[in-house]
XYZ file of C-alpha atoms in Angstrom:
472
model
C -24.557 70.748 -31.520
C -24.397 74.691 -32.748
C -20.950 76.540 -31.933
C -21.372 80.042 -32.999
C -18.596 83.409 -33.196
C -18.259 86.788 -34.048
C -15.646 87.392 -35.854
C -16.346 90.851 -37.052
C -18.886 92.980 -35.731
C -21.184 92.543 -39.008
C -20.780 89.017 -39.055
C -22.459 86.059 -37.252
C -20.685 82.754 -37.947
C -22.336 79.314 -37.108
C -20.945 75.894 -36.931
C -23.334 72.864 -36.759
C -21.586 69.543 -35.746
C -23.298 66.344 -36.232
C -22.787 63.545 -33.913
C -22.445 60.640 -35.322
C -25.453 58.879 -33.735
C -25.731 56.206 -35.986
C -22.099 54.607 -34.876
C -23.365 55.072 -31.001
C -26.108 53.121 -31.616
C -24.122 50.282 -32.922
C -22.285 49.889 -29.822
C -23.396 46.542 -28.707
C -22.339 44.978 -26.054
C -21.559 40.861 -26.431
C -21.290 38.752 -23.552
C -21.728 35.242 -22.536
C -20.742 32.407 -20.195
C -18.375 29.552 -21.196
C -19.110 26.247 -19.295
C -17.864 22.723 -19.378
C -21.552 20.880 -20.246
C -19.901 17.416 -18.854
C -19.145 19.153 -15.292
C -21.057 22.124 -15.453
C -18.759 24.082 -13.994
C -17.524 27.026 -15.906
C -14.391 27.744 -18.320
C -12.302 29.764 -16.392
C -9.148 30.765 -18.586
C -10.493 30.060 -21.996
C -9.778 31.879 -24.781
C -12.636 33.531 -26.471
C -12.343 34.835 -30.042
C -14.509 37.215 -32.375
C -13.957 37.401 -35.746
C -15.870 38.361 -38.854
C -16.974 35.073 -40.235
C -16.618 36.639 -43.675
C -13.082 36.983 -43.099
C -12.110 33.938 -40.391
C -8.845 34.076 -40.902
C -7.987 37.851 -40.169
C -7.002 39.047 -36.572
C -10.159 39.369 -34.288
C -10.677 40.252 -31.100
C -9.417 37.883 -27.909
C -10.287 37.787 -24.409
C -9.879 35.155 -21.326
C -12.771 34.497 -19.982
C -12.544 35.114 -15.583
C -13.254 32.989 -12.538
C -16.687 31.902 -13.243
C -16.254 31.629 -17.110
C -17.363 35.319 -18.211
C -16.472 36.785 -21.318
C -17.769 40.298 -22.271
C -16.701 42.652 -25.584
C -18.158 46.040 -25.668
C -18.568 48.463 -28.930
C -19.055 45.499 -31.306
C -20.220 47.219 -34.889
C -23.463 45.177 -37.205
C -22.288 41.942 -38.511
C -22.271 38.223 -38.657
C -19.103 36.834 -36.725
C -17.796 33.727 -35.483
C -17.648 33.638 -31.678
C -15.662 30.403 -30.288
C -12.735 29.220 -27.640
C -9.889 27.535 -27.067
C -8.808 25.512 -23.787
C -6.954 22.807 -22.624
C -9.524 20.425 -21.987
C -10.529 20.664 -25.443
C -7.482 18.823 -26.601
C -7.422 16.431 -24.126
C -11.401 15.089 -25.505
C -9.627 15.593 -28.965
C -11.985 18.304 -29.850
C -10.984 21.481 -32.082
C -12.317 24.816 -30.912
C -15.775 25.132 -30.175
C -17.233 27.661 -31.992
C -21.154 29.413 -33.292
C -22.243 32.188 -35.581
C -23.887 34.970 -34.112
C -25.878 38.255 -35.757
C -25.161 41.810 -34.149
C -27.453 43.911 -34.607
C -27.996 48.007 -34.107
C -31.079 47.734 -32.876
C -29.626 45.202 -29.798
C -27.316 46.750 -27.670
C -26.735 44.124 -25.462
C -26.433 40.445 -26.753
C -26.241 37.198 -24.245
C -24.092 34.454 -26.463
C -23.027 31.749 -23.819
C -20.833 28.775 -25.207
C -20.010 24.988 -23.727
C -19.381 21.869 -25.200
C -21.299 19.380 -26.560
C -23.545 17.330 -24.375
C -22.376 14.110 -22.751
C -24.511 11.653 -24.819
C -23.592 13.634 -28.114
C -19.955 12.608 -27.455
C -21.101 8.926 -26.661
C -23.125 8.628 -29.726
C -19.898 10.091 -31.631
C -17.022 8.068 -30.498
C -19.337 5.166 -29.305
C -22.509 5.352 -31.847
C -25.929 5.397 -31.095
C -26.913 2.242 -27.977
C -30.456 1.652 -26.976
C -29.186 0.795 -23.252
C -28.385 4.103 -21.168
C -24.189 2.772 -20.700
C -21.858 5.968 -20.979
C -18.013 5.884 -22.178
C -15.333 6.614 -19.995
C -12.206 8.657 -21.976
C -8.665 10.215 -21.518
C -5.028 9.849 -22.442
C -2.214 8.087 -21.315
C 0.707 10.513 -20.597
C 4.508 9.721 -18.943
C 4.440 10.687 -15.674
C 8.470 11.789 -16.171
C 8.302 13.490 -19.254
C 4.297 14.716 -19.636
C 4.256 13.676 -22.794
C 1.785 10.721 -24.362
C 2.319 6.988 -24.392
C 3.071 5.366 -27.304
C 0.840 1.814 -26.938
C -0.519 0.224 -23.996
C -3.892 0.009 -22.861
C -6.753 1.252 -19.944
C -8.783 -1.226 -18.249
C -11.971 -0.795 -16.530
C -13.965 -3.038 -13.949
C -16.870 -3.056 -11.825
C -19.668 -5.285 -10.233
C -23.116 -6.241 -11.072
C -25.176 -7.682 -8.555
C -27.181 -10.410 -10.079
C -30.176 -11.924 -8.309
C -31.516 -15.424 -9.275
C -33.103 -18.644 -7.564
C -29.909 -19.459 -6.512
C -29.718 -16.228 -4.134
C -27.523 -12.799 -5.053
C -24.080 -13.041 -6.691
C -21.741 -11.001 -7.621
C -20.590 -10.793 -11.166
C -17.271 -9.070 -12.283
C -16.998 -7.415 -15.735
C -14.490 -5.633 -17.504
C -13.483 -3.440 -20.601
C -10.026 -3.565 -22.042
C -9.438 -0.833 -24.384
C -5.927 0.003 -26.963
C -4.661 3.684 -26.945
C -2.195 4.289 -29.643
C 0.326 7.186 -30.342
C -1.050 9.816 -28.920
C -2.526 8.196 -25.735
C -6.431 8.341 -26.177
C -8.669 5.609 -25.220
C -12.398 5.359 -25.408
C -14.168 2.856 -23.208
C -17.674 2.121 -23.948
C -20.304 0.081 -22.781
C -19.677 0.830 -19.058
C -22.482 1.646 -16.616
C -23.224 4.882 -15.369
C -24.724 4.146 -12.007
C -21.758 2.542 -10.221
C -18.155 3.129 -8.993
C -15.980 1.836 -11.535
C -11.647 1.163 -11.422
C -9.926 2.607 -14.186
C -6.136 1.769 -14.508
C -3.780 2.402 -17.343
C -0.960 -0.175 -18.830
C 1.884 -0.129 -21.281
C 2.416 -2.829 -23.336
C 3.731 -6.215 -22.048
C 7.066 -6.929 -23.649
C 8.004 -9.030 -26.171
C 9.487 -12.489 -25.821
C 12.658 -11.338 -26.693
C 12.374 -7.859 -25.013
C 14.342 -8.527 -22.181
C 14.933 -4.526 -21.152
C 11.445 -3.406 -20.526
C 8.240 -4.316 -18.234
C 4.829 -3.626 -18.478
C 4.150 -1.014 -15.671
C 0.874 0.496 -14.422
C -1.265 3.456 -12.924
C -3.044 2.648 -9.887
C -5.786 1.191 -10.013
C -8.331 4.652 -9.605
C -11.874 4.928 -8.367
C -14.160 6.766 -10.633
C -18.309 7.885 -10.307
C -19.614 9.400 -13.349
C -21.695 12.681 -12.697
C -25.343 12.814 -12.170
C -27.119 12.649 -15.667
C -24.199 12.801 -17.255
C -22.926 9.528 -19.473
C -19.548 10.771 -20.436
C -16.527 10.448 -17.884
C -13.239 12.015 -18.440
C -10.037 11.083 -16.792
C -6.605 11.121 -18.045
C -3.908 9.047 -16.676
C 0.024 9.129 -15.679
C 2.087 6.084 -15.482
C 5.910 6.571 -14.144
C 7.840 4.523 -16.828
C 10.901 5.025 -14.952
C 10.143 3.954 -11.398
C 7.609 0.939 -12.880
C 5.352 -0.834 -10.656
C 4.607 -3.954 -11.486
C 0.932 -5.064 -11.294
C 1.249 -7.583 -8.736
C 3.406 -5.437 -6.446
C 1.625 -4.805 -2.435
C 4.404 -1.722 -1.977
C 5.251 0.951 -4.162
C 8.727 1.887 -4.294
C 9.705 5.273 -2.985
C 9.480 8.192 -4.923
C 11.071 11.881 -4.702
C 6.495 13.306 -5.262
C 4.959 14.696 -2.421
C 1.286 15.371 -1.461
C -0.173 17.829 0.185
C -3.427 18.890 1.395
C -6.361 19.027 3.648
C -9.860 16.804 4.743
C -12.718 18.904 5.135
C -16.660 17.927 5.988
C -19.191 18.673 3.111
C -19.454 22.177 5.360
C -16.255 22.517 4.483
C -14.487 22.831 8.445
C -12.137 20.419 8.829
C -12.170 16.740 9.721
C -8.714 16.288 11.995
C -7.431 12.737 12.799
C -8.712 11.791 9.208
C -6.246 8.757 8.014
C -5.200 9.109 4.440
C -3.509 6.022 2.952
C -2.305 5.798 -0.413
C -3.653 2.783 -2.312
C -1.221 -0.260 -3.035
C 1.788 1.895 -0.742
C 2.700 1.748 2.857
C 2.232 5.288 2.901
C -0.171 7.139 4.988
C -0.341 10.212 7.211
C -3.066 11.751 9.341
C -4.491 15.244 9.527
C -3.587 17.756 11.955
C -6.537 19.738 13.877
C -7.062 21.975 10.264
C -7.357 18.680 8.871
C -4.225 19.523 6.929
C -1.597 16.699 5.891
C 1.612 15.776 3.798
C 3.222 12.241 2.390
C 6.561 12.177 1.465
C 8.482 10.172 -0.809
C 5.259 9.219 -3.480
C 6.095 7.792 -6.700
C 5.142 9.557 -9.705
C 2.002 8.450 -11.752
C -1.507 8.239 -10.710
C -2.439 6.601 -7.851
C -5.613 5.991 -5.628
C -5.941 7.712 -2.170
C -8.169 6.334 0.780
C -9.529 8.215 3.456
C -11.155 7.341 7.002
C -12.293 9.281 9.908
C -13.961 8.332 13.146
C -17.675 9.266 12.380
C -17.604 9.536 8.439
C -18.223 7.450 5.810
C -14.950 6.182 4.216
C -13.611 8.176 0.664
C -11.554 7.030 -2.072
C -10.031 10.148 -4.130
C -7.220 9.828 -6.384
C -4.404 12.383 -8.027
C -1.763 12.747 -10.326
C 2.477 12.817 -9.086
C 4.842 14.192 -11.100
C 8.258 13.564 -10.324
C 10.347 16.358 -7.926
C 6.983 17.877 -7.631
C 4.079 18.915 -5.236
C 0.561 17.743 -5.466
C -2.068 19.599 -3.624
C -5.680 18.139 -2.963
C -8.457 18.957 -1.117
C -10.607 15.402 -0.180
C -14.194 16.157 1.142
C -15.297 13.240 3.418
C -18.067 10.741 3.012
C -21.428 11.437 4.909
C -21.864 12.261 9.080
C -22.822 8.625 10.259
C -25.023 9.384 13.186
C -23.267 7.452 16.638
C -26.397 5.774 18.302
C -26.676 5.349 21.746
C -27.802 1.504 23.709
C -31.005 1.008 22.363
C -32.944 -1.147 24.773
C -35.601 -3.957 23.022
C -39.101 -4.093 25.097
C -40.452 -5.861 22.318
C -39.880 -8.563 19.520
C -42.817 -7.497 17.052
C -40.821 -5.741 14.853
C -38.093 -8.655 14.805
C -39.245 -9.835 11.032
C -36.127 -12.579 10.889
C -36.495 -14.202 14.265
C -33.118 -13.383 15.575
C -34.091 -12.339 18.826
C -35.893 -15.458 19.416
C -33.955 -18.173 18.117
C -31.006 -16.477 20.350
C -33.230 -16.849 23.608
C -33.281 -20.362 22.748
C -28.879 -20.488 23.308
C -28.319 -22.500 19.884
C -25.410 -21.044 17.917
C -23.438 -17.338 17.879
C -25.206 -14.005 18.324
C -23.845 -10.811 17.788
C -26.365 -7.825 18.452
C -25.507 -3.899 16.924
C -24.348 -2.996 20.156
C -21.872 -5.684 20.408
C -20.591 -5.050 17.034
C -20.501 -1.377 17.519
C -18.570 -1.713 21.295
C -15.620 -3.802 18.884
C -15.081 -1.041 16.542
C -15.420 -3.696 14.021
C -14.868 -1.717 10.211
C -16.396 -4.568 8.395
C -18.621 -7.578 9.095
C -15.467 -10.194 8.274
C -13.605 -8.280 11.363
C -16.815 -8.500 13.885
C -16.829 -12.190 13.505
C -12.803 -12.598 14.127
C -13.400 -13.620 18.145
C -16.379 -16.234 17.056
C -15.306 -19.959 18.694
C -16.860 -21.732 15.743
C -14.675 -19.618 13.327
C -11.063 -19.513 12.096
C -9.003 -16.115 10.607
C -6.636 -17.598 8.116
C -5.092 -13.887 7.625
C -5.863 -11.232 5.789
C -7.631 -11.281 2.642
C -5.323 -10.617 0.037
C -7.950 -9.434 -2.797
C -9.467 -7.106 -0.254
C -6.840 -5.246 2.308
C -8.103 -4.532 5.423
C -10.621 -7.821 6.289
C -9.880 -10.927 7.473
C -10.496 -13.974 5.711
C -13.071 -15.959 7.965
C -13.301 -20.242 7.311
C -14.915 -22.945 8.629
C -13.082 -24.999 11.838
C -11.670 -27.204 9.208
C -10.793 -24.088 6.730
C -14.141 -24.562 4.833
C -15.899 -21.615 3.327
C -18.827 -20.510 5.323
C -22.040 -20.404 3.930
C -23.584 -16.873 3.881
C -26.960 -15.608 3.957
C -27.977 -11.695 4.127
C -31.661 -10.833 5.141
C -32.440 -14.408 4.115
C -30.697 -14.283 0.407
C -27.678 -16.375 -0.257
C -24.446 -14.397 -1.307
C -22.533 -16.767 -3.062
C -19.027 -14.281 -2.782
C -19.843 -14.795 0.451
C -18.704 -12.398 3.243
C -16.849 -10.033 0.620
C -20.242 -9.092 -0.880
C -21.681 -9.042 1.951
C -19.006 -5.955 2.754
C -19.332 -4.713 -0.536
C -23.155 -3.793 0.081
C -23.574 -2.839 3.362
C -21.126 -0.758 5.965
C -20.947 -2.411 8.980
C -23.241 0.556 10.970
C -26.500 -0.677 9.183
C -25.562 -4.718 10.267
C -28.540 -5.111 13.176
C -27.854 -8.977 14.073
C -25.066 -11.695 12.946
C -25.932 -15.352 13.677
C -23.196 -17.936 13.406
C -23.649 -21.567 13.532
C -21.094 -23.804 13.411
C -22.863 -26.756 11.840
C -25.898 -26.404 9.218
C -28.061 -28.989 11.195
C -27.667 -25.935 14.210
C -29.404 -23.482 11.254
C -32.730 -22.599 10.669
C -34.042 -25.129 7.991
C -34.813 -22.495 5.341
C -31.077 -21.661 5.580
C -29.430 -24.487 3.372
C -26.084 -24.790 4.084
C -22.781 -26.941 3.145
C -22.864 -30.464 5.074
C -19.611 -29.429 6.482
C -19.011 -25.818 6.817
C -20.670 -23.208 8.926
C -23.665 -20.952 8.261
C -23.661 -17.067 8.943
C -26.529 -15.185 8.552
C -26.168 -11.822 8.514
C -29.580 -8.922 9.033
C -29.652 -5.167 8.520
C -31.369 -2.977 10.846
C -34.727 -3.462 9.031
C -34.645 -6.769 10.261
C -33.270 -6.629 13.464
C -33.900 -3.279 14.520
């Protein structure tokens, strides 16, 4: 730019200014996202730093990243720097600050520099080491519920169910993990399968012999699903050391937590008349028409929550109480299950297990899907409560909400599904199928009333027990 004067009438005075293009050119612009690789749902809140990574420990420049894990600084001069962030969840997977080198250049104006954490099966292979099978590791900490700070000792088990199949029919095979956390509350199970629902629950340490003043107390017992693809699980875990439960207790005592929140459709509207029950409690409340509820009087820790709604697939969810405090959830419920009308058979063709026939024949107990459907039955123990050549000896105590079905003289039953044998009997039977894709039950009170193929006990009844493809 040229400024020019007069000053005096014989003199012409001219002022050249340079810009200082150079130093505009160097106004890059860094930006990025920061996500969480094991959710892949973004940072929102972290703390982003850049600093000269000549000089790491001088004062750099700090932002927060916003709702959907953006970070941006503008006017960044030519240099190497460090470029990293700090949240929460880092110390909780007992991680430092994750951090990467990047090059500005002048001749880049705008640079993309995104951040996340490792992936899931980099932090298996590190706390875990390298497997050949395709397990994944479930971690967290332990914290008191009453004073959020760690546990001191104790440990998290974890269960689930594989389904073994063999000459001798299907089975059911329970298998657990028992893992130590130490001061500061971290455990790291490993080995655990990545394609199942798995129970995670958190224990102090029994006491001593001589201990007389304390208990070994619990979490509830928590349903966890690892995310698609992903072989890492995270999940910390409160137990309430001063309102204990003991393991064996049916009802919780009552607390001074509440919960709060609402039941909505994978549409997100909301599912009213829902019934949400928490686990291992007698309490339970039901959503209004906004599919909006509260419980009352929760004891601290976490604890499993149950949903059901007329029409949806049944939900477990789970959350963390705190004591004198407020917990607010939002539970999407399980899948539409399409209500079918009378369906009226013109034609045994596509009856592959002979149901239909052996039933025109009047040997033994029939029920159809429209039968089962007309009781409201939740389960396939419950549709066979009203059969004559069955007994309900109460409710199952290992699995709330189903009868447990015997023999006329209190035998167990021998149970067949789509012609295998279950040997848990009806319980796996329950555990694989809902009761909506059940398309025939046959009963038969002795095994010489069976089909021959069906080998039974020489004094117990057989059930057999088809799914739609079967009996459609």
């Amino acid at each position: 730019m040229v400024q020019c004067w007069r000053p005096a009438a014989s003199v012409l005075l001219c002022l050249v200014a340079v810009l200082p293009t150079a130093n505009l050119r160097a106004q890059t612009n860094v930006s990025g996202l920061v996500r969480d690789s094991l959710s892949a749902a973004p940072f929102q809140g972290a703390t982003v730093q850049l600093v000269p990574s000549a000089t790491p420990w001088a004062a750099g420049r700090t932002m927060r990243t916003d709702s959907i894990g953006r970070f941006a600084f503008p006017a960044v001069p030519p240099g190497r720097y460090l470029l990293g962030f700090q949240h929460p969840r880092l110390d909780s997977l007992g991680m430092d600050a994750v951090s990467r080198t990047i090059d500005v250049s002048a001749a880049v104006p705008i640079l993309r520099a995104d951040l996340a954490l490792p992936s899931g099966r980099t932090f298996v292979t590190t706390f875990c080491g390298a497997r050949a099978d395709s397990s994944g590791a479930v971690i967290g900490r332990v914290f008191n519920a009453d004073e959020d700070v760690a546990l001191t000792g104790g440990s998290v088990v974890v269960r689930w169910a594989e389904l073994r199949v063999d000459n001798g029919g299907i089975r059911r095979v329970p298998k657990q993990v028992v893992v130590a956390f130490g001061s500061d509350g971290r455990y790291v199970a490993c080995g655990v399968p990545t394609d199942a629902p798995l129970l995670v629950q958190a224990r102090t340490a029994a006491a001593s012999a001589t201990d007389t003043t304390s208990r070994r107390v619990t979490s509830g017992e928590i349903e966890v699903t690892f995310p698609p693809k992903v072989p890492l699980l995270h999940r910390n875990l409160l137990i309430a050391t001063t309102a204990p439960v003991a393991a064996a207790s049916v009802t919780a005592p009552s607390g001074n937590s509440r919960l709060r929140g609402r039941i909505v459709a994978a549409d997100g509207t909301p599912v009213p008349n829902a019934r949400i029950a928490l686990q291992g409690t007698d309490l339970a409340a039901t959503a209004d028409t906004n599919g909006a509820f509260r419980i009352a009087g929760v004891s601290a820790g976490t604890r499993a929550i149950e949903v059901t709604a007329l029409g949806y697939t049944p939900v477990r969810s789970s959350a963390d109480f705190r004591p004198n405090r407020e917990t607010t959830i939002t539970i999407p419920i399980g899948a539409k299950v399409a209500t079918l009308g009378s369906v009226k058979v013109t034609s045994t063709a596509l009856d592959r297990s002979g149901f239909m026939k052996r039933r025109a024949q009047g040997v033994g107990y029939f029920l159809d899907a429209n039968t089962i459907e007309q009781r409201g039955a939740m389960n396939v123990a419950m549709a066979l409560q009203t059969a004559p050549s069955l007994r309900v000896n109460g409710a199952d105590t290992q699995n709330p909400g189903r009868p447990r079905i015997s023999g006329r003289n209190y035998c167990a039953p021998t149970v067949y599904m789509d012609g295998l044998l279950m040997r848990g009997g009806l319980t796996d039977v329950d555990d694989l199928l809902t009761v909506r894709r059940v398309g025939g039950i046959e009963v038969y009170a002795n095994p010489t009333e069976a089909p021959p193929q069906y080998v039974g006990k020489s004094d117990c009844a057989t059930i057999l027990v088809w799914t739609r493809a079967y009996v459609p």
